PDB file of C-alpha atoms in Angstrom:
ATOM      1  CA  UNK R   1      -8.235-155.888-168.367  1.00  0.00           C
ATOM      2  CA  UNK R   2      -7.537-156.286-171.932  1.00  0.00           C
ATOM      3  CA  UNK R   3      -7.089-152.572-172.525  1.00  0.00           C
ATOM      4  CA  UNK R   4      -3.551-152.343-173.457  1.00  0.00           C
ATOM      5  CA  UNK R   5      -4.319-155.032-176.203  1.00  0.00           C
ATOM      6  CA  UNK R   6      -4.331-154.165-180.025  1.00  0.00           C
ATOM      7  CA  UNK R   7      -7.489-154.823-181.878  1.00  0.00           C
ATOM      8  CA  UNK R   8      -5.573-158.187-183.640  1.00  0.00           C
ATOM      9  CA  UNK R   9      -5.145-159.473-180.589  1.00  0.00           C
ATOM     10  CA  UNK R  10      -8.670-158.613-178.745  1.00  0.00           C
ATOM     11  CA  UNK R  11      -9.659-160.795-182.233  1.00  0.00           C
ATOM     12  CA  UNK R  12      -7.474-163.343-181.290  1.00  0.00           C
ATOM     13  CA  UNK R  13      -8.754-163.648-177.800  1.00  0.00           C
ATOM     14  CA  UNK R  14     -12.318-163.278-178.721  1.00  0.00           C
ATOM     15  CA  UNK R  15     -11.518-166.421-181.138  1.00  0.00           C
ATOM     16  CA  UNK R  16     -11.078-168.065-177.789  1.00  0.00           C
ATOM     17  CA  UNK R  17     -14.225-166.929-176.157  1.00  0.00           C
ATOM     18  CA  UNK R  18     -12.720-164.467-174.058  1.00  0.00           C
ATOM     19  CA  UNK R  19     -15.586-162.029-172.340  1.00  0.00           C
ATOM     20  CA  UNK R  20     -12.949-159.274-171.649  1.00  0.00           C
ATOM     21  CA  UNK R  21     -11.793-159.039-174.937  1.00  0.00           C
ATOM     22  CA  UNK R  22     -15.664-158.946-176.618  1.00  0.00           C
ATOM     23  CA  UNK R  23     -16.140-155.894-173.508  1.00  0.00           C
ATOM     24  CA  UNK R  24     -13.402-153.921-174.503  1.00  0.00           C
ATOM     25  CA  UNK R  25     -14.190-153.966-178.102  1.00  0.00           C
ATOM     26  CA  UNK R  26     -17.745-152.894-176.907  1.00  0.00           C
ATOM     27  CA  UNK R  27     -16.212-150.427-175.022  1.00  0.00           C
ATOM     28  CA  UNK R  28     -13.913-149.139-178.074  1.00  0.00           C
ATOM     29  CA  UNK R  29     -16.247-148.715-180.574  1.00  0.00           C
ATOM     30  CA  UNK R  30     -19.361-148.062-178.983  1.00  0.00           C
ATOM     31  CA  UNK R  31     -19.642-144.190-178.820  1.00  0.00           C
ATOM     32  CA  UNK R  32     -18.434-143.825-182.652  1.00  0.00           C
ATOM     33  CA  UNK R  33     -20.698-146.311-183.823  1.00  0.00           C
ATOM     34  CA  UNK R  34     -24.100-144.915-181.800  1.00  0.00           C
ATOM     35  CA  UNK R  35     -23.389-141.429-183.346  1.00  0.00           C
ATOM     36  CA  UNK R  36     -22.536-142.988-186.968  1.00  0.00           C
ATOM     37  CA  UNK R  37     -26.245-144.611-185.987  1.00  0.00           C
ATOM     38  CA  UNK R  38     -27.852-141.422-185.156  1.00  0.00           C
ATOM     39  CA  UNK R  39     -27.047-139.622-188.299  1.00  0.00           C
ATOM     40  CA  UNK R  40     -29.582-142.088-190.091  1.00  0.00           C
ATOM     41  CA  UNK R  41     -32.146-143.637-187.511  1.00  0.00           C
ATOM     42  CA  UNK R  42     -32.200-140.043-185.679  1.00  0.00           C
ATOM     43  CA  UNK R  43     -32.949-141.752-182.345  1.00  0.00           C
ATOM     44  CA  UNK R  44     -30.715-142.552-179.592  1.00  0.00           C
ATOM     45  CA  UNK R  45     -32.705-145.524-178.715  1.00  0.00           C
ATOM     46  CA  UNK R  46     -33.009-146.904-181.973  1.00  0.00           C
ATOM     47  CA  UNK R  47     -28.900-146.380-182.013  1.00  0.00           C
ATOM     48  CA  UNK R  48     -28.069-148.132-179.546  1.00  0.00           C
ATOM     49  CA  UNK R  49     -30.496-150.912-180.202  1.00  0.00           C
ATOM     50  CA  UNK R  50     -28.688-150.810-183.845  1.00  0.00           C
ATOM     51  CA  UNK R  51     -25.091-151.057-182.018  1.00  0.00           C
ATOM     52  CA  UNK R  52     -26.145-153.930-179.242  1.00  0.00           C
ATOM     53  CA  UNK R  53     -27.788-156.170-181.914  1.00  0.00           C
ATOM     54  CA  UNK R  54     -24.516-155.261-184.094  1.00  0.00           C
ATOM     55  CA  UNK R  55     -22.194-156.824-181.326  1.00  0.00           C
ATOM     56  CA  UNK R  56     -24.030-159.670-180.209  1.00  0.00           C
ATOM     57  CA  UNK R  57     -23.792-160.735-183.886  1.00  0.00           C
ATOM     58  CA  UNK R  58     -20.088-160.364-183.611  1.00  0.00           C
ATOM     59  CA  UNK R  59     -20.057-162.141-180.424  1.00  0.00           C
ATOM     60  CA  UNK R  60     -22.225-164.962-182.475  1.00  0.00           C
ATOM     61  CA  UNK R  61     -20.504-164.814-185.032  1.00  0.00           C
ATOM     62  CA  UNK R  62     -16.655-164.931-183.541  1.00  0.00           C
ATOM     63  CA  UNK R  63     -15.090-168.422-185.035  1.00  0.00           C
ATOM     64  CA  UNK R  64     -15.621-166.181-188.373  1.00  0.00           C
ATOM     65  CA  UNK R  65     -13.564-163.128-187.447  1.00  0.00           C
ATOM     66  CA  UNK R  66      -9.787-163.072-188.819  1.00  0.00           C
ATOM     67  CA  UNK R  67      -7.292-161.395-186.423  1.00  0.00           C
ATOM     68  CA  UNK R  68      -5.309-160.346-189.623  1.00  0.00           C
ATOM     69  CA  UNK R  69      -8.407-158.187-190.937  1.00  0.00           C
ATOM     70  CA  UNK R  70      -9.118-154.705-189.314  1.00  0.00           C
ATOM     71  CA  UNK R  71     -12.343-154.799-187.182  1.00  0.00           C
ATOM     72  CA  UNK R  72     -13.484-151.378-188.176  1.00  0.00           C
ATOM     73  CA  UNK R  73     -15.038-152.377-191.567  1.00  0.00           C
ATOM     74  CA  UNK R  74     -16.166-155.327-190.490  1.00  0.00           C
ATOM     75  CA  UNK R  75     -18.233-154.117-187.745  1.00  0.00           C
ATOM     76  CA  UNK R  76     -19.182-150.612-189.557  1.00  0.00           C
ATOM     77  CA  UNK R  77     -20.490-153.093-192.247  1.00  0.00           C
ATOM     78  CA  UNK R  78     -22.587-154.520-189.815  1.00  0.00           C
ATOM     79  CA  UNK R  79     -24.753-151.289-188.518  1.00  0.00           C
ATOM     80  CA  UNK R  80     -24.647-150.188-191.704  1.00  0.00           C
ATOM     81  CA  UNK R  81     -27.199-153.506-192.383  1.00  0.00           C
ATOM     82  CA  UNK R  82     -28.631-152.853-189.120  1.00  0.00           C
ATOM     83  CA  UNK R  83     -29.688-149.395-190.330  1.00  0.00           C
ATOM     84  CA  UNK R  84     -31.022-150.228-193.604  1.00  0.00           C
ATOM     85  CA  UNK R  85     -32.974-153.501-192.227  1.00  0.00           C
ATOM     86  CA  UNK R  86     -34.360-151.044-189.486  1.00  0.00           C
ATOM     87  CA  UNK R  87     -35.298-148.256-192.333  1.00  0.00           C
ATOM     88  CA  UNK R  88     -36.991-150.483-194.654  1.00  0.00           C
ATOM     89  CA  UNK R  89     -38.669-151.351-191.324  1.00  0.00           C
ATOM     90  CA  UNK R  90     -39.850-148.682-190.831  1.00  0.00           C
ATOM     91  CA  UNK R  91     -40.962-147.823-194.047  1.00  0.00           C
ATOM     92  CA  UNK R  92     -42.992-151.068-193.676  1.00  0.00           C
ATOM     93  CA  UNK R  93     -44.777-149.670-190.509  1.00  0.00           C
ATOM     94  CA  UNK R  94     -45.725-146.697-191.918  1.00  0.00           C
ATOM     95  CA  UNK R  95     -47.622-148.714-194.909  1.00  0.00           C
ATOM     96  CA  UNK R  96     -48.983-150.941-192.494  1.00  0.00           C
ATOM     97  CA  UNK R  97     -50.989-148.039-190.865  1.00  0.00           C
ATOM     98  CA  UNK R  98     -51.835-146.685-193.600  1.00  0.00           C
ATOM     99  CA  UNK R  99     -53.092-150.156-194.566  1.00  0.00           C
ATOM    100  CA  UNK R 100     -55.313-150.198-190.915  1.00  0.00           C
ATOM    101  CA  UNK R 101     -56.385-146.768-191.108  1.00  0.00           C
ATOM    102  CA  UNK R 102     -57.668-146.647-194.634  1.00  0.00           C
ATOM    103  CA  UNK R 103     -60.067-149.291-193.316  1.00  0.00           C
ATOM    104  CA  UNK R 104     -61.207-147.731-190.516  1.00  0.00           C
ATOM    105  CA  UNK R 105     -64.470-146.101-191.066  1.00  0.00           C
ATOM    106  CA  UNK R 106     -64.169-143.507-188.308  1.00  0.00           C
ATOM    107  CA  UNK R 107     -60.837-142.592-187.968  1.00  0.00           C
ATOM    108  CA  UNK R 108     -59.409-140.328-185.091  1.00  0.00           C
ATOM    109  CA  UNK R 109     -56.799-140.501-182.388  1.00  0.00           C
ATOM    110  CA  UNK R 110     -58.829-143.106-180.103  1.00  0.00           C
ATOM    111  CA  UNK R 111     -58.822-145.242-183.208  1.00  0.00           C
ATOM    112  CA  UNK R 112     -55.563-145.388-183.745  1.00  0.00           C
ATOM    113  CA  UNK R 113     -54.737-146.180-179.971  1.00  0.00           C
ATOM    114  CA  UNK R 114     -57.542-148.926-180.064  1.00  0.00           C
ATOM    115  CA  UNK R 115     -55.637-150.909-183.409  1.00  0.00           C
ATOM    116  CA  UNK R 116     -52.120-150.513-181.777  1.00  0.00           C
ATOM    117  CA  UNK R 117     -53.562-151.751-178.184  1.00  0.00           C
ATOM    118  CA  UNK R 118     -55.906-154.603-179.185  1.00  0.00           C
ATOM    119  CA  UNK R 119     -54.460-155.866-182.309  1.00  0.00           C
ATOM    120  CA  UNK R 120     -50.602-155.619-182.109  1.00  0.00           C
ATOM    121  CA  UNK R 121     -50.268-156.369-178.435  1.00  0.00           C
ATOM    122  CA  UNK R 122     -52.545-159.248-178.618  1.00  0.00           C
ATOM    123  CA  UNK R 123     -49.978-160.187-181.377  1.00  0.00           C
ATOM    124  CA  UNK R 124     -46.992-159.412-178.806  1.00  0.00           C
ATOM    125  CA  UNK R 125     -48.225-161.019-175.928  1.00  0.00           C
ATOM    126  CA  UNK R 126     -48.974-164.289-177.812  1.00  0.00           C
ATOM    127  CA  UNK R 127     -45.070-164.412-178.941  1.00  0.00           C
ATOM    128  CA  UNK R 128     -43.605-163.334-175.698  1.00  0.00           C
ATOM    129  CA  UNK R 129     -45.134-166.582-174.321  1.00  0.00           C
ATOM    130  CA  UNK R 130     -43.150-168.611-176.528  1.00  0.00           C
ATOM    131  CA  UNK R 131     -39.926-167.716-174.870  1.00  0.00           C
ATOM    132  CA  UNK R 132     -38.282-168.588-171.767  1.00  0.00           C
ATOM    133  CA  UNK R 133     -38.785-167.051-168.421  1.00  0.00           C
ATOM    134  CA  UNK R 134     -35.042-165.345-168.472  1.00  0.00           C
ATOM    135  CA  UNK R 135     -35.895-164.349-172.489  1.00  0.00           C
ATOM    136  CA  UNK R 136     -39.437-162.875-171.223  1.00  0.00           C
ATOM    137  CA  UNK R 137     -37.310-161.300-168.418  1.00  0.00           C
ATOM    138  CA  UNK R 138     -34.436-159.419-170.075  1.00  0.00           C
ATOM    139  CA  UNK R 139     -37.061-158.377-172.999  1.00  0.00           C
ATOM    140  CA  UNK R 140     -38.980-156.239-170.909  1.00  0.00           C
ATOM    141  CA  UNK R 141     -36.481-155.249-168.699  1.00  0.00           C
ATOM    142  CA  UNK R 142     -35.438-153.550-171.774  1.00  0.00           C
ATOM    143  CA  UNK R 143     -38.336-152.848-173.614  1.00  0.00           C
ATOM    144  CA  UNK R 144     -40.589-152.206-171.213  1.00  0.00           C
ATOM    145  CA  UNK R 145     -38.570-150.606-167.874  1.00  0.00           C
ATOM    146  CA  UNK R 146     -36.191-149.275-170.740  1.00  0.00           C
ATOM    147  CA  UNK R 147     -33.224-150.575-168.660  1.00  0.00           C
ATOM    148  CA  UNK R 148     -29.517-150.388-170.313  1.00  0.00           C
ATOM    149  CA  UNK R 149     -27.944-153.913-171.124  1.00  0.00           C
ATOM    150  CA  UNK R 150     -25.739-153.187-168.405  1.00  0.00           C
ATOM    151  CA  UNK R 151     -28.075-152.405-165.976  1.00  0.00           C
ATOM    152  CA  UNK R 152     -29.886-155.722-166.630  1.00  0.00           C
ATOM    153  CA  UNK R 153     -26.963-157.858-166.355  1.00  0.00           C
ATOM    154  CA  UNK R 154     -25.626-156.184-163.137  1.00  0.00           C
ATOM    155  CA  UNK R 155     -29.466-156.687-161.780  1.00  0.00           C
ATOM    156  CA  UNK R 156     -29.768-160.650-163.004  1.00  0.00           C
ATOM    157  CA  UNK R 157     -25.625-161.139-162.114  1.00  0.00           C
ATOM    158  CA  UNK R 158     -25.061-162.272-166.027  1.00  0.00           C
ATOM    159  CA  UNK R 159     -22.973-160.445-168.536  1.00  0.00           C
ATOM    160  CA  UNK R 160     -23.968-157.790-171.076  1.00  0.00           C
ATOM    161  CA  UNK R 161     -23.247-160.233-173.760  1.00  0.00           C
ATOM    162  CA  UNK R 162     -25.674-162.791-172.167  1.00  0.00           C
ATOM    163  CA  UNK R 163     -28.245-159.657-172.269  1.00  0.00           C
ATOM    164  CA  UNK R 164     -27.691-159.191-175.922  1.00  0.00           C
ATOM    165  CA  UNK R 165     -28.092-163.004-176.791  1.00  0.00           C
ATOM    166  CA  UNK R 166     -31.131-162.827-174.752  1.00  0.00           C
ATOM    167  CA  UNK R 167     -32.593-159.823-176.591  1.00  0.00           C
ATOM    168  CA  UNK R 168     -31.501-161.443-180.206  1.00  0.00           C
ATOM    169  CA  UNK R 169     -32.959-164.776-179.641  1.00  0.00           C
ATOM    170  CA  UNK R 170     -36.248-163.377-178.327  1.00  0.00           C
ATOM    171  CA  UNK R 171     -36.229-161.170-181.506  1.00  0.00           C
ATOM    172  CA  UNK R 172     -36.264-163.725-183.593  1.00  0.00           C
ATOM    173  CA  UNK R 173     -38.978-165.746-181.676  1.00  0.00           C
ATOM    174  CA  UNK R 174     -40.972-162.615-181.596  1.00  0.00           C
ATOM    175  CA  UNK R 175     -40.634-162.434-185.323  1.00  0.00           C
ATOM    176  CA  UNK R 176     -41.313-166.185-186.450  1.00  0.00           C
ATOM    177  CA  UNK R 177     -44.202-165.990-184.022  1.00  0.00           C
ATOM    178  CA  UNK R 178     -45.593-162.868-185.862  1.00  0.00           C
ATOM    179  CA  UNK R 179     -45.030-164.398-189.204  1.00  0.00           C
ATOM    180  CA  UNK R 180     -47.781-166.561-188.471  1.00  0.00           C
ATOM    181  CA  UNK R 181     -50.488-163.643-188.221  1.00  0.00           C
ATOM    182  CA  UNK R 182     -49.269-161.067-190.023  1.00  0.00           C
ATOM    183  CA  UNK R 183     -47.765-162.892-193.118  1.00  0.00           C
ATOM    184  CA  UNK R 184     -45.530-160.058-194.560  1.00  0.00           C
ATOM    185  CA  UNK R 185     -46.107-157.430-192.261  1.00  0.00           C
ATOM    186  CA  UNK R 186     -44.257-159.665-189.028  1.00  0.00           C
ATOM    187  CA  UNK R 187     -40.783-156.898-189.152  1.00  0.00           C
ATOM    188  CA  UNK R 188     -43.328-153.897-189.203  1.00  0.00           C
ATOM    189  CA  UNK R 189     -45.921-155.237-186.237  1.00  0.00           C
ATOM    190  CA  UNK R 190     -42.170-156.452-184.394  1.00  0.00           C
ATOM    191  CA  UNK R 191     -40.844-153.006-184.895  1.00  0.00           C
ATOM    192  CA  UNK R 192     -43.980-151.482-183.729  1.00  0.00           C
ATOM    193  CA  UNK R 193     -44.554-153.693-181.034  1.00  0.00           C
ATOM    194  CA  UNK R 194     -41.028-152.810-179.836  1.00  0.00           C
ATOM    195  CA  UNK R 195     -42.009-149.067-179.711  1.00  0.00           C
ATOM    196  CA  UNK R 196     -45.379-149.943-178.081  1.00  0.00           C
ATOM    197  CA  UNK R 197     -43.794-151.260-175.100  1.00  0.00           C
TER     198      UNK R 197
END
C-alpha cells in the first residue's frame, strides 16, 4: 500500500508506472472531485464519468507529471475541461433535437422515441463494431449494465485503470466513427447515445 506516501512521491512512483500509486491517488481525490463535479453537471453519473475519464488521462498522460508540482491543480484543471467539454455537449444535444423535431411533421412522445431508437442507435451500433471484443465488453458493462469501473475489473480480473483505458479508447472510436454520419453533431449523438444505453 502506498498510503503513507506524500502526493510527490505517489508522482514519482506513478512516473514509474506504478498501479498502487495511480489507485491511491484515485482513492485520494475521488470523493472531492465527484462533488466539485456535481455542483455543475448535477448528476452523479455524469460526475463520476467526468472524474474516471479525468484519471485515465492522468494515467495517459504520466511521463508529463512533475513530482515537484502539487497534483491538486493539475488534476482540478482537468474536470474542470471535462465539465465544460461535457456542457457545451450538452448544449449541442439539445440543438440537435431541436434540429430533428422541428422536422418532424407530427411530433409527440412516440416520435421522439422512434428518432432516438432508429436513428442514433443505428449510429451506435455501427461504431461499437469497430472496437475490440474486450472494448465492446467493458463499454456496455458500463453503459449498458451501469456497472462501476471497479466492479468490471474485479468481474474481467483487470485493473480499474485498464477499465478506464478501455472506456477512453472506445470513446474516441465511438466518436471518429460518428463523425462520419453526423458531421458536426458526432459529441452530441455520442453524448446521447451514452444516455440511450
Amino acid at each position: 500500500m502506498k498510503n503513507n506516501l506524500s502526493e510527490s512521491e505517489l508522482i514519482t512512483a506513478l512516473l514509474n508506472d506504478d498501479e498502487s500509486a495511480f489507485c491511491t491517488l484515485y482513492a485520494l481525490y475521488k470523493s472531492r472531485l465527484i462533488y466539485f463535479a456535481m455542483k455543475f453537471v448535477k448528476s452523479q453519473e455524469f460526475a463520476e464519468d467526468v472524474f474516471q475519464d479525468a484519471f485515465a488521462s492522468v494515467w495517459q498522460n504520466r511521463r508529463f507529471l512533475n513530482p515537484n508540482l502539487p497534483f491538486a491543480p493539475y488534476i482540478y484543471t482537468i474536470v474542470k475541461n471535462r465539465i465544460l467539454n461535457l456542457l457545451a455537449d450538452m448544449d449541442k444535444e439539445q440543438e440537435l433535437k431541436k434540429k430533428i423535431l422541428a422536422q418532424s411533421i407530427d411530433f409527440d412522445n412516440g416520435t421522439e422515441d422512434a428518432i432516438m431508437d432508429a436513428d442514433l442507435n443505428r449510429l451506435l451500433e455501427k461504431s461499437l463494431d469497430r472496437l475490440t471484443p474486450q472494448q465492446k465488453r467493458v463499454f456496455q458493462m458500463s453503459r449498458k449494465e451501469m456497472k462501476s469501473h471497479k466492479d468490471i475489473a474485479v468481474e474481467l480480473n483487470i485493473s480499474v485503470y485498464t477499465v478506464q483505458q478501455h472506456i477512453s479508447a472506445s470513446l474516441k472510436i465511438i466518436r471518429s466513427c460518428l463523425v462520419k454520419y453526423a458531421d458536426t453533431y458526432a459529441d452530441a449523438l455520442l453524448l446521447l447515445c451514452c444516455l440511450s444505453l
